[in-house]
XYZ file of C-alpha atoms in Angstrom:
500
model
C 88.333 98.777 89.224
C 89.852 95.784 87.439
C 92.477 98.012 85.824
C 94.148 98.288 89.220
C 94.555 94.546 89.675
C 96.632 92.451 87.279
C 95.096 89.325 88.824
C 91.554 90.277 87.854
C 91.786 88.723 84.394
C 93.464 85.510 85.542
C 91.833 82.413 86.975
C 93.838 79.532 88.399
C 91.224 76.997 87.397
C 90.604 78.368 83.919
C 90.985 75.764 81.204
C 89.774 74.732 77.795
C 90.673 77.891 75.908
C 94.159 78.238 74.501
C 94.024 82.036 74.369
C 92.664 82.556 77.876
C 95.934 81.966 79.620
C 98.359 82.864 76.885
C 99.269 86.498 76.504
C 101.915 85.699 73.917
C 99.532 84.768 71.127
C 97.657 88.043 71.495
C 100.946 89.911 71.179
C 101.771 87.972 68.028
C 98.766 89.350 66.184
C 100.139 92.852 65.718
C 103.443 92.718 63.821
C 104.991 96.106 63.267
C 106.945 97.205 60.225
C 110.635 96.555 60.652
C 111.477 99.991 59.277
C 109.247 101.672 61.837
C 110.782 99.634 64.625
C 114.289 100.527 63.560
C 113.428 104.207 63.358
C 111.975 104.199 66.843
C 115.010 102.428 68.228
C 117.860 104.273 66.502
C 118.506 106.703 69.315
C 121.724 107.828 70.951
C 122.464 109.503 74.249
C 123.605 113.069 74.587
C 126.870 114.007 76.218
C 126.537 114.359 79.978
C 128.393 116.746 82.235
C 131.565 115.187 83.620
C 131.091 113.656 87.059
C 134.770 113.611 87.929
C 135.040 109.827 88.201
C 138.485 108.833 86.833
C 137.058 105.980 84.734
C 133.588 107.315 84.070
C 132.338 107.088 80.512
C 129.981 109.997 80.019
C 127.853 108.563 77.202
C 127.872 108.955 73.422
C 127.529 112.380 71.887
C 124.066 113.733 71.185
C 122.673 112.763 67.819
C 119.072 111.586 67.680
C 118.264 111.844 71.362
C 115.138 113.870 70.708
C 113.561 110.671 69.387
C 113.577 109.272 72.911
C 110.427 109.641 74.944
C 110.661 112.375 77.547
C 111.330 111.479 81.161
C 107.662 112.125 81.842
C 104.676 111.236 79.733
C 101.915 110.509 82.196
C 99.288 113.254 82.435
C 97.530 111.416 85.254
C 100.451 111.568 87.692
C 99.827 113.465 90.877
C 102.060 114.593 93.699
C 102.924 111.668 95.969
C 100.941 111.437 99.167
C 104.167 110.693 101.016
C 107.613 109.781 99.753
C 106.259 108.813 96.376
C 103.541 106.361 97.390
C 100.472 106.375 95.167
C 98.299 103.548 96.391
C 94.851 104.983 95.680
C 92.407 103.437 93.249
C 92.319 106.677 91.279
C 96.008 106.522 90.439
C 95.937 102.774 89.858
C 93.163 103.127 87.326
C 95.324 105.428 85.203
C 96.758 102.393 83.472
C 99.969 104.131 82.454
C 101.257 104.254 86.027
C 104.274 101.972 86.190
C 103.881 99.055 88.537
C 100.180 99.539 89.223
C 98.738 97.381 86.481
C 101.334 95.291 84.739
C 98.722 93.935 82.357
C 98.103 97.458 81.089
C 101.726 98.520 81.227
C 102.980 95.556 79.228
C 100.925 96.582 76.219
C 102.862 99.808 75.827
C 106.354 98.810 74.735
C 105.999 95.480 72.998
C 105.436 96.725 69.472
C 108.712 98.637 69.594
C 110.888 95.577 69.452
C 111.726 93.559 66.328
C 111.226 89.848 66.823
C 109.002 90.010 69.871
C 105.753 89.618 67.975
C 106.986 86.602 66.051
C 107.138 83.648 68.448
C 103.893 82.520 70.030
C 103.471 79.657 72.485
C 102.217 77.398 69.727
C 105.333 77.962 67.629
C 107.518 77.177 70.633
C 105.675 73.993 71.572
C 105.165 72.630 68.055
C 108.411 73.619 66.351
C 110.037 70.511 64.856
C 113.399 71.732 66.042
C 114.137 74.851 68.026
C 117.031 77.019 66.921
C 119.973 76.590 69.269
C 120.681 79.990 70.821
C 124.212 80.889 71.853
C 123.134 81.678 75.384
C 122.389 78.815 77.749
C 120.555 79.025 81.059
C 121.161 75.840 83.065
C 118.756 74.690 85.775
C 120.115 72.346 88.434
C 118.519 70.440 91.299
C 119.540 71.841 94.671
C 118.525 71.201 98.272
C 115.134 72.841 97.729
C 114.462 71.638 94.198
C 115.183 73.227 90.803
C 117.306 76.360 90.959
C 119.211 78.753 88.734
C 122.977 78.476 88.700
C 124.370 81.369 90.721
C 127.595 83.061 89.588
C 130.707 82.453 91.661
C 131.097 86.174 92.326
C 128.287 88.661 92.833
C 128.167 92.392 92.345
C 125.940 95.355 93.056
C 125.443 98.627 91.265
C 125.533 101.890 93.200
C 123.188 104.597 91.896
C 124.385 107.996 93.091
C 125.337 111.592 92.314
C 122.182 112.874 90.573
C 122.930 115.928 88.460
C 120.692 118.192 86.447
C 121.520 118.556 82.764
C 119.898 120.263 79.810
C 119.750 120.202 76.031
C 118.203 122.203 73.201
C 119.804 125.375 74.603
C 118.227 124.781 77.989
C 114.686 124.148 76.760
C 114.747 120.566 78.039
C 116.142 119.548 81.398
C 116.739 116.132 82.922
C 118.346 114.381 85.866
C 121.200 111.985 85.243
C 122.536 109.397 87.671
C 125.945 107.820 88.002
C 126.040 104.002 88.122
C 129.118 102.283 89.509
C 129.521 98.498 89.522
C 131.165 97.179 92.667
C 133.070 94.498 90.754
C 134.703 96.870 88.237
C 134.571 100.255 89.965
C 133.792 101.773 86.562
C 130.970 104.251 86.158
C 128.484 105.105 83.457
C 125.789 107.779 83.473
C 122.119 107.176 82.750
C 118.918 109.186 82.629
C 115.602 107.760 83.763
C 114.574 106.966 80.208
C 117.706 104.867 79.761
C 116.585 102.785 82.738
C 113.199 102.615 81.028
C 114.833 101.225 77.887
C 116.578 98.545 79.959
C 113.339 97.683 81.761
C 111.491 97.198 78.491
C 114.282 95.053 77.031
C 114.348 92.830 80.134
C 110.558 92.628 80.151
C 110.437 91.563 76.511
C 113.224 89.033 76.914
C 112.509 87.480 80.313
C 108.998 88.617 81.225
C 107.291 85.225 80.756
C 109.835 83.387 82.908
C 111.147 85.929 85.419
C 109.215 88.742 87.139
C 110.670 92.071 86.011
C 109.229 94.691 88.378
C 108.394 98.086 86.956
C 110.496 101.177 87.494
C 109.430 104.026 89.788
C 106.470 105.972 88.417
C 106.946 108.742 85.901
C 105.891 112.180 87.046
C 104.861 115.385 85.311
C 105.466 117.983 88.016
C 108.093 118.267 90.706
C 110.674 116.196 88.864
C 113.498 118.491 89.937
C 112.521 118.831 93.579
C 115.156 117.501 95.961
C 112.868 115.087 97.804
C 111.498 113.591 94.575
C 115.015 113.111 93.154
C 116.089 111.452 96.384
C 113.054 109.137 96.371
C 113.528 108.234 92.698
C 117.232 107.525 93.190
C 116.437 105.318 96.181
C 113.942 103.317 94.120
C 116.233 103.078 91.107
C 118.894 101.794 93.495
C 116.501 99.162 94.836
C 115.509 98.137 91.292
C 119.121 97.802 90.156
C 120.001 95.829 93.300
C 117.165 93.407 92.521
C 118.386 92.958 88.978
C 122.009 92.503 90.107
C 120.862 89.910 92.618
C 119.146 87.757 89.985
C 121.532 85.099 88.607
C 119.972 85.067 85.119
C 119.210 88.755 84.600
C 122.502 89.985 86.043
C 124.511 87.758 83.694
C 122.460 88.594 80.596
C 124.180 90.370 77.746
C 121.758 93.305 77.660
C 122.191 94.000 81.385
C 125.965 93.768 81.225
C 125.938 96.040 78.172
C 123.925 98.636 80.102
C 126.509 98.721 82.875
C 129.793 98.227 81.087
C 129.836 99.936 77.681
C 133.033 101.918 77.187
C 132.472 104.178 74.225
C 129.886 105.345 71.709
C 130.629 102.630 69.165
C 130.384 99.854 71.731
C 127.123 101.264 73.074
C 125.504 101.576 69.640
C 126.557 98.085 68.633
C 125.280 96.541 71.863
C 122.046 98.519 71.846
C 121.154 97.510 68.292
C 122.069 93.913 69.000
C 119.777 93.883 72.040
C 116.901 95.343 70.036
C 117.319 92.699 67.315
C 117.426 89.824 69.794
C 114.841 87.231 68.768
C 115.259 84.990 71.804
C 112.419 86.771 73.547
C 108.994 85.949 74.943
C 108.391 82.195 75.155
C 111.569 81.478 73.204
C 113.563 82.310 76.327
C 112.617 78.789 77.455
C 114.534 77.391 74.484
C 117.735 78.600 76.183
C 117.017 76.667 79.374
C 118.493 73.254 80.024
C 117.190 71.460 83.128
C 119.576 68.830 84.445
C 116.685 66.601 85.480
C 114.195 64.133 83.966
C 111.017 65.421 82.349
C 108.048 65.969 84.650
C 104.633 64.435 84.031
C 101.733 66.705 83.207
C 99.870 66.141 86.487
C 102.870 67.311 88.507
C 103.442 70.261 86.161
C 99.878 71.466 86.577
C 99.925 70.986 90.351
C 103.099 73.023 90.731
C 101.757 75.783 88.476
C 98.522 75.974 90.489
C 100.487 76.078 93.761
C 102.537 79.032 92.508
C 99.348 80.779 91.421
C 97.671 80.325 94.789
C 100.656 81.490 96.800
C 101.499 84.540 94.703
C 97.849 85.632 94.586
C 97.515 85.251 98.366
C 100.795 87.087 98.963
C 99.686 89.849 96.603
C 96.550 90.322 98.706
C 98.592 90.342 101.911
C 101.107 92.851 100.575
C 98.361 95.196 99.392
C 96.622 94.971 102.777
C 99.852 95.865 104.589
C 100.439 98.768 102.195
C 96.943 100.090 102.873
C 97.297 99.741 106.653
C 100.791 101.218 106.527
C 99.679 104.244 104.581
C 96.808 104.863 106.993
C 99.207 104.576 109.929
C 101.690 106.926 108.220
C 98.983 109.541 107.743
C 97.894 109.188 111.354
C 101.472 109.483 112.661
C 102.161 112.581 110.594
C 98.752 114.210 111.105
C 96.218 113.628 113.903
C 98.461 111.829 116.403
C 101.150 114.540 116.795
C 98.403 117.132 117.046
C 96.883 115.211 119.981
C 100.211 115.212 121.803
C 100.645 118.924 121.041
C 97.191 119.634 122.481
C 98.072 117.765 125.686
C 101.340 119.696 125.941
C 99.714 123.081 125.414
C 96.893 122.252 127.847
C 99.399 121.336 130.586
C 101.385 124.524 130.022
C 98.181 126.580 130.100
C 97.237 124.926 133.383
C 100.650 125.755 134.870
C 100.233 129.365 133.746
C 96.854 129.555 135.520
C 98.359 128.056 138.686
C 101.127 130.648 138.651
C 98.578 133.444 138.969
C 97.351 132.194 142.366
C 100.034 134.120 144.261
C 100.701 131.121 146.486
C 104.464 130.924 147.125
C 104.747 127.159 147.694
C 103.757 125.901 144.246
C 106.562 127.143 141.999
C 108.172 123.688 141.823
C 104.894 122.112 140.796
C 104.175 124.791 138.177
C 107.644 124.354 136.687
C 107.224 120.577 136.573
C 103.855 120.837 134.846
C 105.314 123.284 132.305
C 108.187 120.911 131.550
C 105.740 117.997 131.234
C 103.823 120.036 128.663
C 107.022 120.706 126.711
C 107.825 116.980 126.884
C 104.546 116.169 125.179
C 105.348 118.671 122.434
C 108.707 116.920 121.951
C 106.892 113.582 121.789
C 104.665 115.039 119.065
C 107.762 115.746 116.944
C 109.134 112.267 117.600
C 105.853 110.678 116.503
C 105.759 112.711 113.281
C 109.378 111.843 112.383
C 109.295 108.150 113.310
C 107.684 106.702 110.116
C 110.699 107.849 108.089
C 112.928 105.750 110.351
C 111.035 102.454 110.278
C 107.709 102.346 108.437
C 109.322 103.823 105.320
C 111.553 100.773 104.836
C 108.736 98.321 105.491
C 106.551 100.138 102.972
C 109.319 100.265 100.365
C 109.891 96.518 100.642
C 106.173 95.847 100.246
C 106.029 98.297 97.346
C 108.801 96.344 95.616
C 107.087 93.031 96.199
C 103.812 94.407 94.933
C 105.673 95.056 91.683
C 107.084 91.527 91.644
C 103.738 89.906 92.372
C 102.024 91.946 89.671
C 104.221 90.113 87.155
C 103.016 86.625 88.013
C 99.590 86.648 86.283
C 101.359 86.889 82.913
C 103.938 84.258 83.856
C 101.341 81.823 85.176
C 99.038 82.593 82.259
C 101.735 81.511 79.812
C 102.297 78.267 81.728
C 98.573 77.525 81.980
C 98.200 78.148 78.271
C 101.015 75.717 77.491
C 99.475 73.082 79.778
C 96.099 73.431 78.072
C 97.751 73.081 74.681
C 99.355 69.808 75.729
C 95.978 68.591 76.997
C 94.568 69.211 73.532
C 97.437 67.369 71.846
C 95.778 63.941 72.040
C 92.994 65.211 69.777
C 95.567 66.640 67.383
C 97.408 63.316 67.287
C 94.140 61.435 66.702
C 93.296 63.677 63.754
C 96.862 63.415 62.398
C 97.458 67.142 62.784
C 100.583 66.429 64.811
C 102.656 63.272 65.290
C 103.219 61.400 68.556
C 106.796 62.735 68.458
C 105.415 66.271 68.275
C 103.395 65.589 71.411
C 106.466 64.215 73.170
C 108.365 67.378 72.260
C 105.514 69.469 73.654
C 105.585 67.630 76.986
C 109.366 68.035 77.188
C 109.157 71.770 76.505
C 106.356 72.314 79.018
C 108.461 70.374 81.514
C 111.310 72.819 80.849
C 108.923 75.694 81.524
C 107.863 74.043 84.788
C 111.470 73.669 85.928
C 112.058 77.333 85.096
C 109.012 78.338 87.159
C 110.216 76.290 90.122
C 113.744 77.688 89.841
C 112.364 81.221 89.801
C 110.102 80.531 92.775
C 113.030 79.142 94.777
C 114.934 82.345 94.026
C 111.853 84.395 94.910
C 111.311 82.589 98.230
C 114.958 82.847 99.321
C 114.896 86.603 98.650
C 111.500 86.991 100.299
C 112.653 85.288 103.497
C 115.815 87.382 103.673
C 114.065 90.667 102.848
C 111.140 90.345 105.242
C 113.330 89.028 108.059
C 115.610 92.049 107.628
C 112.971 94.741 107.223
C 110.638 93.565 110.007
C 113.584 93.197 112.402
C 114.580 96.763 111.526
C 111.005 97.963 112.037
C 110.706 96.333 115.475
C 114.157 97.547 116.581
C 113.315 101.118 115.587
C 109.894 100.894 117.214
C 111.439 99.618 120.463
C 113.993 102.426 120.422
C 111.222 104.934 119.678
C 109.129 103.892 122.683
C 112.214 103.701 124.906
C 113.014 107.305 123.969
C 109.468 108.367 124.828
C 109.590 106.450 128.131
C 112.902 108.115 128.990
C 111.454 111.577 128.328
C 108.373 110.817 130.421
C 110.517 109.534 133.310
C 112.618 112.689 133.093
C 109.459 114.817 133.241
C 108.193 112.723 136.156
C 111.413 113.267 138.128
C 110.739 117.023 138.217
C 107.602 116.639 140.289
C 108.069 117.090 144.036
C 107.481 114.025 146.219
C 104.700 114.721 148.692
């Protein structure tokens, strides 16, 4: 089912059609009324229960919060097969599932935001002079090529203390989380839908330059069960850590506003400002300033194709590991423990039969066989519990990267579309539709896009190397400890048998 694969509509070698690789122009065809957009965005947060943090701001008072979408809105959600994983084709094909098909998911929020439908790739490339935005995103040349400028001090955001709240006299309930920045030690409280608002703002602003992975899936049933809340908080924590780790996203005004607003007035002002931001879509490239000479078109296209090949291949590899991991998880928590239990019960049954012989000299043997049977039952429990200690973290990392990699078809599509437009520029110059200076501006702007893509890939690769080194080391360490524990139990059972 192509709906489950964001790569299905993208072809690295596709050329000749401006619209094929450019999602931005298709978005620009459906402008929404400004009044409607403002109405859908003029929402405030309700007062949350106090969390006891000395500096915690609890959120503006309730006003129009009912206009927000509910925390759940996906009728196709099903109970997670384990710890929230939904990797089946049936769930992927739902389209609304977050993170499964970015191409489908991206169509949902874009018409909510003023300004997003305005700038298409053509307007960016052919504008006589781009408006100078206040924000600047420098790109420097480091040891491994173009790179973002990293802040001198980093921070993380701790997501913790989930609490259940209600409104409308208890008719609607929700879970709220406390977010505490490590650099300020101040806390704010957010519901899932507030995270969703931030995700959509980041997607609209940075989505064609930086992969913004989707949030954890929405869910209809079981939202207040302890295990689901724990799983969602863990994934929200991972998502926020990713965003805090990114040098561009973490320093952006909308992200800082989400973490650091102090009162209702400051929140409303910042929220409305973020929703009116017009430096979105392809215009984010107008904020970028590479400290390097312009690239030629052959090199630009080669680098874009290389990114496409790698991210597509990694996407396939990640999905394969997720599939194998889920099969192994099911085996470890189902058939495999049952096999060990059967061995244990069979040994104990055999010892019970032996004990009925009446022969006085076999009590030591019967006791040893009984203990061996109990050892196998203990091993069954160890096998069933082990995936939570090692495979869980490997699967979570791959689940995150699946979300990242699902973003790249749109990013690469925008770059391929820009490259194709430059290829067509000679014809436009020959027919006097654009000037030679216009073409030069186009090449310069596509070169800026190429530097941005390389900077993002260098950030992606450095994180990938660190993450997979850490998680696979953890997996192997836990696996070694697991088998050592089993070996120790088997040796202990062996020591009970009399030496003949």
